[in-house]
CSV table of C-alpha atoms in Angstrom, one decimal:
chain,number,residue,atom,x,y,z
E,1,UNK,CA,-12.9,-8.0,-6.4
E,2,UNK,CA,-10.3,-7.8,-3.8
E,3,UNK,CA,-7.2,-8.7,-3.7
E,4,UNK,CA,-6.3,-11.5,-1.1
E,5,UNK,CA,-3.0,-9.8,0.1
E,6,UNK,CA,-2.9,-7.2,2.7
E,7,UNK,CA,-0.1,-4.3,1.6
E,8,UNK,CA,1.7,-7.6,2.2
E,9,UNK,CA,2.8,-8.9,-1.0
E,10,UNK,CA,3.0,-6.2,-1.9
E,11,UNK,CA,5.0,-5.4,0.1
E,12,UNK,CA,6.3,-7.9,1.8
E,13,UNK,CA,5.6,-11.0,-0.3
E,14,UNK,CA,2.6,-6.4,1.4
E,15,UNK,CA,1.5,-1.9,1.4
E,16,UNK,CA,1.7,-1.1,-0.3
E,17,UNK,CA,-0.8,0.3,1.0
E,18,UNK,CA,-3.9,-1.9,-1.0
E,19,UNK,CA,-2.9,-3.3,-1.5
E,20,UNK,CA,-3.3,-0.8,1.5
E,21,UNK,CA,-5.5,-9.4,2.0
E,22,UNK,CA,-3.0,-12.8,2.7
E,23,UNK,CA,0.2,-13.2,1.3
E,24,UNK,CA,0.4,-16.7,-0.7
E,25,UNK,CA,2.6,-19.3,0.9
E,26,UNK,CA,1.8,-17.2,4.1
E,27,UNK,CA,-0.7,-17.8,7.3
E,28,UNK,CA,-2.1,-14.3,7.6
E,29,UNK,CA,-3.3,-13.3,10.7
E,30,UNK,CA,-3.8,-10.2,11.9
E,31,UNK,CA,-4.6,-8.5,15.2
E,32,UNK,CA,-6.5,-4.6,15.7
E,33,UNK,CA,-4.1,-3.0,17.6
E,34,UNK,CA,-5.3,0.9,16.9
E,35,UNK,CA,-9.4,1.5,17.7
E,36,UNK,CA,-11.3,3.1,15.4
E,37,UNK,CA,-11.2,7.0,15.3
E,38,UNK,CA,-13.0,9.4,13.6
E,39,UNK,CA,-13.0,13.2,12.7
E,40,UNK,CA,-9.2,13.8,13.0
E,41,UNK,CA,-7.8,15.3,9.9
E,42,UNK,CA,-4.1,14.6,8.7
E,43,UNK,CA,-2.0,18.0,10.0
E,44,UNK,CA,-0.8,18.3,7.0
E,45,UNK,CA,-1.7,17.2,3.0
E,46,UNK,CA,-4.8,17.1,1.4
E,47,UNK,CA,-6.7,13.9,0.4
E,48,UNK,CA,-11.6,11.1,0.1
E,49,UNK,CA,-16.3,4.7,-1.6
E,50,UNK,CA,-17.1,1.1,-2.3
E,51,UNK,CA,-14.3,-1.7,-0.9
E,52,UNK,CA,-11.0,-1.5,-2.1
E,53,UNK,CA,-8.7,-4.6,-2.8
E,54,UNK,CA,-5.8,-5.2,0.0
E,55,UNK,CA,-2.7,-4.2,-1.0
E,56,UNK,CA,-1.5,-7.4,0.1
E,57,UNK,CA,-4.1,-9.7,-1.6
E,58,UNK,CA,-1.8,-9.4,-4.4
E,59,UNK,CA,0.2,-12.4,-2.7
E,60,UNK,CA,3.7,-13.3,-2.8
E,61,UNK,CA,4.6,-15.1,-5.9
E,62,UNK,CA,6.9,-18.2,-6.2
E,63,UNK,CA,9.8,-17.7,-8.7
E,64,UNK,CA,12.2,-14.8,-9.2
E,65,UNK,CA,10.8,-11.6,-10.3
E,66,UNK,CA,10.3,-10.4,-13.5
E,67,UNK,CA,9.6,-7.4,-15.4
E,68,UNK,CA,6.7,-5.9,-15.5
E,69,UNK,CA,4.9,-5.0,-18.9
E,70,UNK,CA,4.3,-1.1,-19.3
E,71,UNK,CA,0.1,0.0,-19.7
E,72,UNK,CA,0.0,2.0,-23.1
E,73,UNK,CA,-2.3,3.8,-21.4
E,74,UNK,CA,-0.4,4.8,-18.2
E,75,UNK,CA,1.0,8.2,-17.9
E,76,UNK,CA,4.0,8.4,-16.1
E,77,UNK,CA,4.3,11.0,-13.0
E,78,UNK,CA,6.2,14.0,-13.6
E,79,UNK,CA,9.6,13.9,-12.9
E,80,UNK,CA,10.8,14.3,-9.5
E,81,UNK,CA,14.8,14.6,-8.5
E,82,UNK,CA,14.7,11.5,-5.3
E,83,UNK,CA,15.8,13.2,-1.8
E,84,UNK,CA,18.8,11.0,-0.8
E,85,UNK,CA,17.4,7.9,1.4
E,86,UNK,CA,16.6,8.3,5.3
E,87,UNK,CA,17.5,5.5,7.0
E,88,UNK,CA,16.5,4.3,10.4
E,89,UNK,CA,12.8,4.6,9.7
E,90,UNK,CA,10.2,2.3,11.4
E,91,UNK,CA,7.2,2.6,9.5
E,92,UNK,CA,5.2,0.0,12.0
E,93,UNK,CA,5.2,2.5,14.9
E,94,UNK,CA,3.7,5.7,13.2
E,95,UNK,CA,0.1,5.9,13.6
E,96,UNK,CA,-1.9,5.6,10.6
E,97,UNK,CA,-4.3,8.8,11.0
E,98,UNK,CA,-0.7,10.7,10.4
E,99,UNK,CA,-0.5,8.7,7.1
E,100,UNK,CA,-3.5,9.8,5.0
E,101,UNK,CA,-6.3,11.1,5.7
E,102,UNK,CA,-10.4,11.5,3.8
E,103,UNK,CA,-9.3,14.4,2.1
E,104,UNK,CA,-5.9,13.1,0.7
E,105,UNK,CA,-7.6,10.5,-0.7
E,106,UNK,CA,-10.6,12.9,-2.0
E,107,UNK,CA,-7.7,14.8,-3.5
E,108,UNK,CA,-5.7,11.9,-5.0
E,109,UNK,CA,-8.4,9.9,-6.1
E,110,UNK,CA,-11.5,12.1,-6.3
E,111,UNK,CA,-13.6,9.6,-3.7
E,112,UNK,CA,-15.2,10.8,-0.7
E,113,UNK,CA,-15.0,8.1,2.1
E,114,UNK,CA,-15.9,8.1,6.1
E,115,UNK,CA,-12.6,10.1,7.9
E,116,UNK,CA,-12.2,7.1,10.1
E,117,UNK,CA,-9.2,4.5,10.1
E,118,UNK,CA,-8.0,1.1,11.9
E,119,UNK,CA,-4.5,0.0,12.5
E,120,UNK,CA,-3.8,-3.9,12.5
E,121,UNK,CA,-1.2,-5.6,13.0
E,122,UNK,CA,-0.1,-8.4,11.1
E,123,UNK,CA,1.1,-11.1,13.8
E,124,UNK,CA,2.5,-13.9,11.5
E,125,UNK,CA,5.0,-12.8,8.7
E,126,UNK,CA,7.0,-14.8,6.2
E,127,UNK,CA,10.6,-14.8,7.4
E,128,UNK,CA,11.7,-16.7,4.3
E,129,UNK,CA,11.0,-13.2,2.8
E,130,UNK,CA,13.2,-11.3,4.9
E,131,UNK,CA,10.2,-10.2,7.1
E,132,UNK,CA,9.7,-8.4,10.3
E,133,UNK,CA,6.9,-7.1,10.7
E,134,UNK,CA,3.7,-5.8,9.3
E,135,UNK,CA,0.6,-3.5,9.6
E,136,UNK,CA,-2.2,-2.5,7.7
E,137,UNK,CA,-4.0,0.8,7.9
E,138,UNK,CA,-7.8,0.9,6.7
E,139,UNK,CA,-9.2,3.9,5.9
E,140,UNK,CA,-13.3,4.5,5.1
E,141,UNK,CA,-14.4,1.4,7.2
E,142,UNK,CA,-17.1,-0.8,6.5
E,143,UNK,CA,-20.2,-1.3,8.7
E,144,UNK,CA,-18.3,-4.5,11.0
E,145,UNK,CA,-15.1,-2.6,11.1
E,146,UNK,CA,-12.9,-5.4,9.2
E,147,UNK,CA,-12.0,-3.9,5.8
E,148,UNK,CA,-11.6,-0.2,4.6
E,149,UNK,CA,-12.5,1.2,1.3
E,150,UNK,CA,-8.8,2.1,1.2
E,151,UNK,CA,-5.9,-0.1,2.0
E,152,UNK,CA,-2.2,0.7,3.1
E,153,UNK,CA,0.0,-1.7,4.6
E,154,UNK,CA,4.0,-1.4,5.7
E,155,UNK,CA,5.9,-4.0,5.9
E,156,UNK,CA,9.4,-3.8,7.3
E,157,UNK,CA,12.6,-6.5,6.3
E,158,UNK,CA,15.6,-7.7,7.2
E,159,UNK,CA,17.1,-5.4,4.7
E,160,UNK,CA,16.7,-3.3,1.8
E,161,UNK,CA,17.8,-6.1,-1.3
E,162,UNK,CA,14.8,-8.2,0.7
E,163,UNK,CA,12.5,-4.8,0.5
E,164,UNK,CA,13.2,-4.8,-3.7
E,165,UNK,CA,12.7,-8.4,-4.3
E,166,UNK,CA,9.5,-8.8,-3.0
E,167,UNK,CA,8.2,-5.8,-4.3
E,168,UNK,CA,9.3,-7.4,-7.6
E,169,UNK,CA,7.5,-10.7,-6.7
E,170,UNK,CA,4.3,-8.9,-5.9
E,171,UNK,CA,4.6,-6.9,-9.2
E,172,UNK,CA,4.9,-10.3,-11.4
E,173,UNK,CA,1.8,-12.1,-9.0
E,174,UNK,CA,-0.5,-8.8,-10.7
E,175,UNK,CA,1.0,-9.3,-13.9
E,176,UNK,CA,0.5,-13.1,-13.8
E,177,UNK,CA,-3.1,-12.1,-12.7
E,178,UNK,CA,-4.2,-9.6,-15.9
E,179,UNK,CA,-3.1,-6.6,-13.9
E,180,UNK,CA,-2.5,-3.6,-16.3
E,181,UNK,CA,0.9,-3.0,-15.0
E,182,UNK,CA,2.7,0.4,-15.4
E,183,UNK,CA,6.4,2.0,-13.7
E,184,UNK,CA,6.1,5.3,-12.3
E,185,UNK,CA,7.9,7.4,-9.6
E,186,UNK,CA,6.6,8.4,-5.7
E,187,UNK,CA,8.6,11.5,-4.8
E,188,UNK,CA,10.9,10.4,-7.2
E,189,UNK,CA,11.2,6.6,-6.3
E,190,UNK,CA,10.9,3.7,-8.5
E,191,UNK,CA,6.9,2.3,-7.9
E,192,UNK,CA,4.6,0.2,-9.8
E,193,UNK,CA,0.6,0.5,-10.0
E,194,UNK,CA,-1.1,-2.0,-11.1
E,195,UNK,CA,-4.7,-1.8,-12.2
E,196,UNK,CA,-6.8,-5.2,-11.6
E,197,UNK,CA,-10.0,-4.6,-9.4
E,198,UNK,CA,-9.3,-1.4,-8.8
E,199,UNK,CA,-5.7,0.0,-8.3
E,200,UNK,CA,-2.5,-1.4,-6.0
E,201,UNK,CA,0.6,0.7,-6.0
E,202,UNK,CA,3.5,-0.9,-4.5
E,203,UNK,CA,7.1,0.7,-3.4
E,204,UNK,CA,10.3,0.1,-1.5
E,205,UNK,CA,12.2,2.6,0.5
E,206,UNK,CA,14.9,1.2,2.5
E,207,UNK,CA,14.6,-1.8,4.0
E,208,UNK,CA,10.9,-1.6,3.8
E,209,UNK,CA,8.0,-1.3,1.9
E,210,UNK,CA,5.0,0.9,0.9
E,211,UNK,CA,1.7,-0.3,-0.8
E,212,UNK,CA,-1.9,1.3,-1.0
E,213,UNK,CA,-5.0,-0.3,-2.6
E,214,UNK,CA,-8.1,1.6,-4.0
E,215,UNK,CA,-11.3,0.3,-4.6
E,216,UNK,CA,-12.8,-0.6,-8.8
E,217,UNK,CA,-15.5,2.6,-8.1
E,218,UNK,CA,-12.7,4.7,-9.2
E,219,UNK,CA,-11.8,5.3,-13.0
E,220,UNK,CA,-8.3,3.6,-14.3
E,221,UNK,CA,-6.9,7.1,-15.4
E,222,UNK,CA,-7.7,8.7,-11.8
E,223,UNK,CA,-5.9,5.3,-10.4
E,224,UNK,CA,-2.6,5.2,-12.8
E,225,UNK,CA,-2.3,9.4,-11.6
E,226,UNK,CA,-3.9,9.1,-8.1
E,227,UNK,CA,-2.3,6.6,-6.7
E,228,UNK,CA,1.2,7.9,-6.6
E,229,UNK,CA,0.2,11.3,-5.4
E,230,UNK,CA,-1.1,9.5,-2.7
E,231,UNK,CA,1.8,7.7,-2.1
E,232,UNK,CA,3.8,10.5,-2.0
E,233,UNK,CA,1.8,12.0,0.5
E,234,UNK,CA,2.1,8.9,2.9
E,235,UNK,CA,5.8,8.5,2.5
E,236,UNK,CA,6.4,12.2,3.1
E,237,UNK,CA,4.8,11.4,6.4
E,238,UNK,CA,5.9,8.6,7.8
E,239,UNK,CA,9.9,9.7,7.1
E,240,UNK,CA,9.2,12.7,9.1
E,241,UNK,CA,7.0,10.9,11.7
């Protein structure tokens, strides 16, 4: 039920995220570098329960990127006029309790899960895809600590035409998969959610990218509207981080 690809493919071919799992044609091995916290709510936002895929198990995909088919069903986020890009950002270096928090993701997603988080590192990343480097944040954690019931993962590139390709390889893996893929906006940025054991929405801003994966307990509608609200929430964060 999860997907095997941390917020890695998507994002990074990762974070997206659930996306926020192992990136195919990539070792993936990861290493806590945050400790578990609990209690401490996000300063700002709002946003809260069974396992949610990795936003990176979506994997990367060989072959070039193609486009994704629309969800009938999906309703597209209301339109948003795009700030102008900030550059210079490192996502990897913000810590992931000023992300999202319980009560975004209550908010967003209508789940309540454990207001406690761990940041890993990713330590090997594929440099063929223009990567650099790569975290995942887990939020709601499970019993041994190792997976979250929400996924984010950021994965940072050599530049931004690497950040866009790979989100497009990511978005064809889910579609090659069965996903229910559909286009919609995060703050008024291109994204794609894709609904195929729960939810994975995957973005690129910069030269990096953004995917977050939500577990199958929640509905598809609440996932397709959800997920980019919580997006939102995290990007706003980390660009003023």
């Amino acid at each position: 039920m999860r997907r095997h690809l941390v917020l890695a493919a998507a994002l990074s071919g990762v974070l997206l995220v659930s996306a926020c799992g192992s990136d195919t044609g990539t070792r993936r091995t990861v290493t806590a570098v945050v400790t578990v916290s609990s209690g401490a709510e996000v300063p700002s936002g709002s946003a809260d329960a069974s396992a949610a895929p990795d936003p990176a198990s979506s994997g990367e995909a060989s072959g070039s990127p193609a486009p994704s088919s629309e969800s009938p069903a999906a309703s597209a986020s209301p339109s948003v006029a795009a700030a102008p890009v900030v550059t210079g950002v490192d996502p990897l270096n913000v810590d992931c309790g000023a992300i999202i928090s319980a009560a975004d993701v209550k908010k967003a997603l209508n789940i309540d899960i454990p207001n406690d988080r761990l940041k890993v590192a990713v330590a090997e990343v594929n440099t063929d895809a223009g990567q650099t480097g790569s975290v995942r944040c887990l939020y709601g954690l499970s019993d041994d600590k190792k997976t979250g019931q929400v996924s984010l993962r950021l994965t940072a590139y050599t530049d931004a035409a690497a950040a866009q390709k790979q989100v497009g390889v990511t978005v064809q893996n889910e579609t090659d998969n069965g996903g229910q893929v559909s286009q919609t906006t995060v703050n008024g940025y291109p994204a794609t959610v894709a609904l195929r054991d729960g939810g994975l929405i995957v973005m690129d801003y910069d030269n990096w990218t953004l995917a977050i994966a939500a577990p199958a307990s929640v509905d598809p509608a609440t996932l397709t509207s959800g997920l980019p609200q919580l997006a939102g929430s995290a990007l706003t964060r980390i660009i003023k981080a």
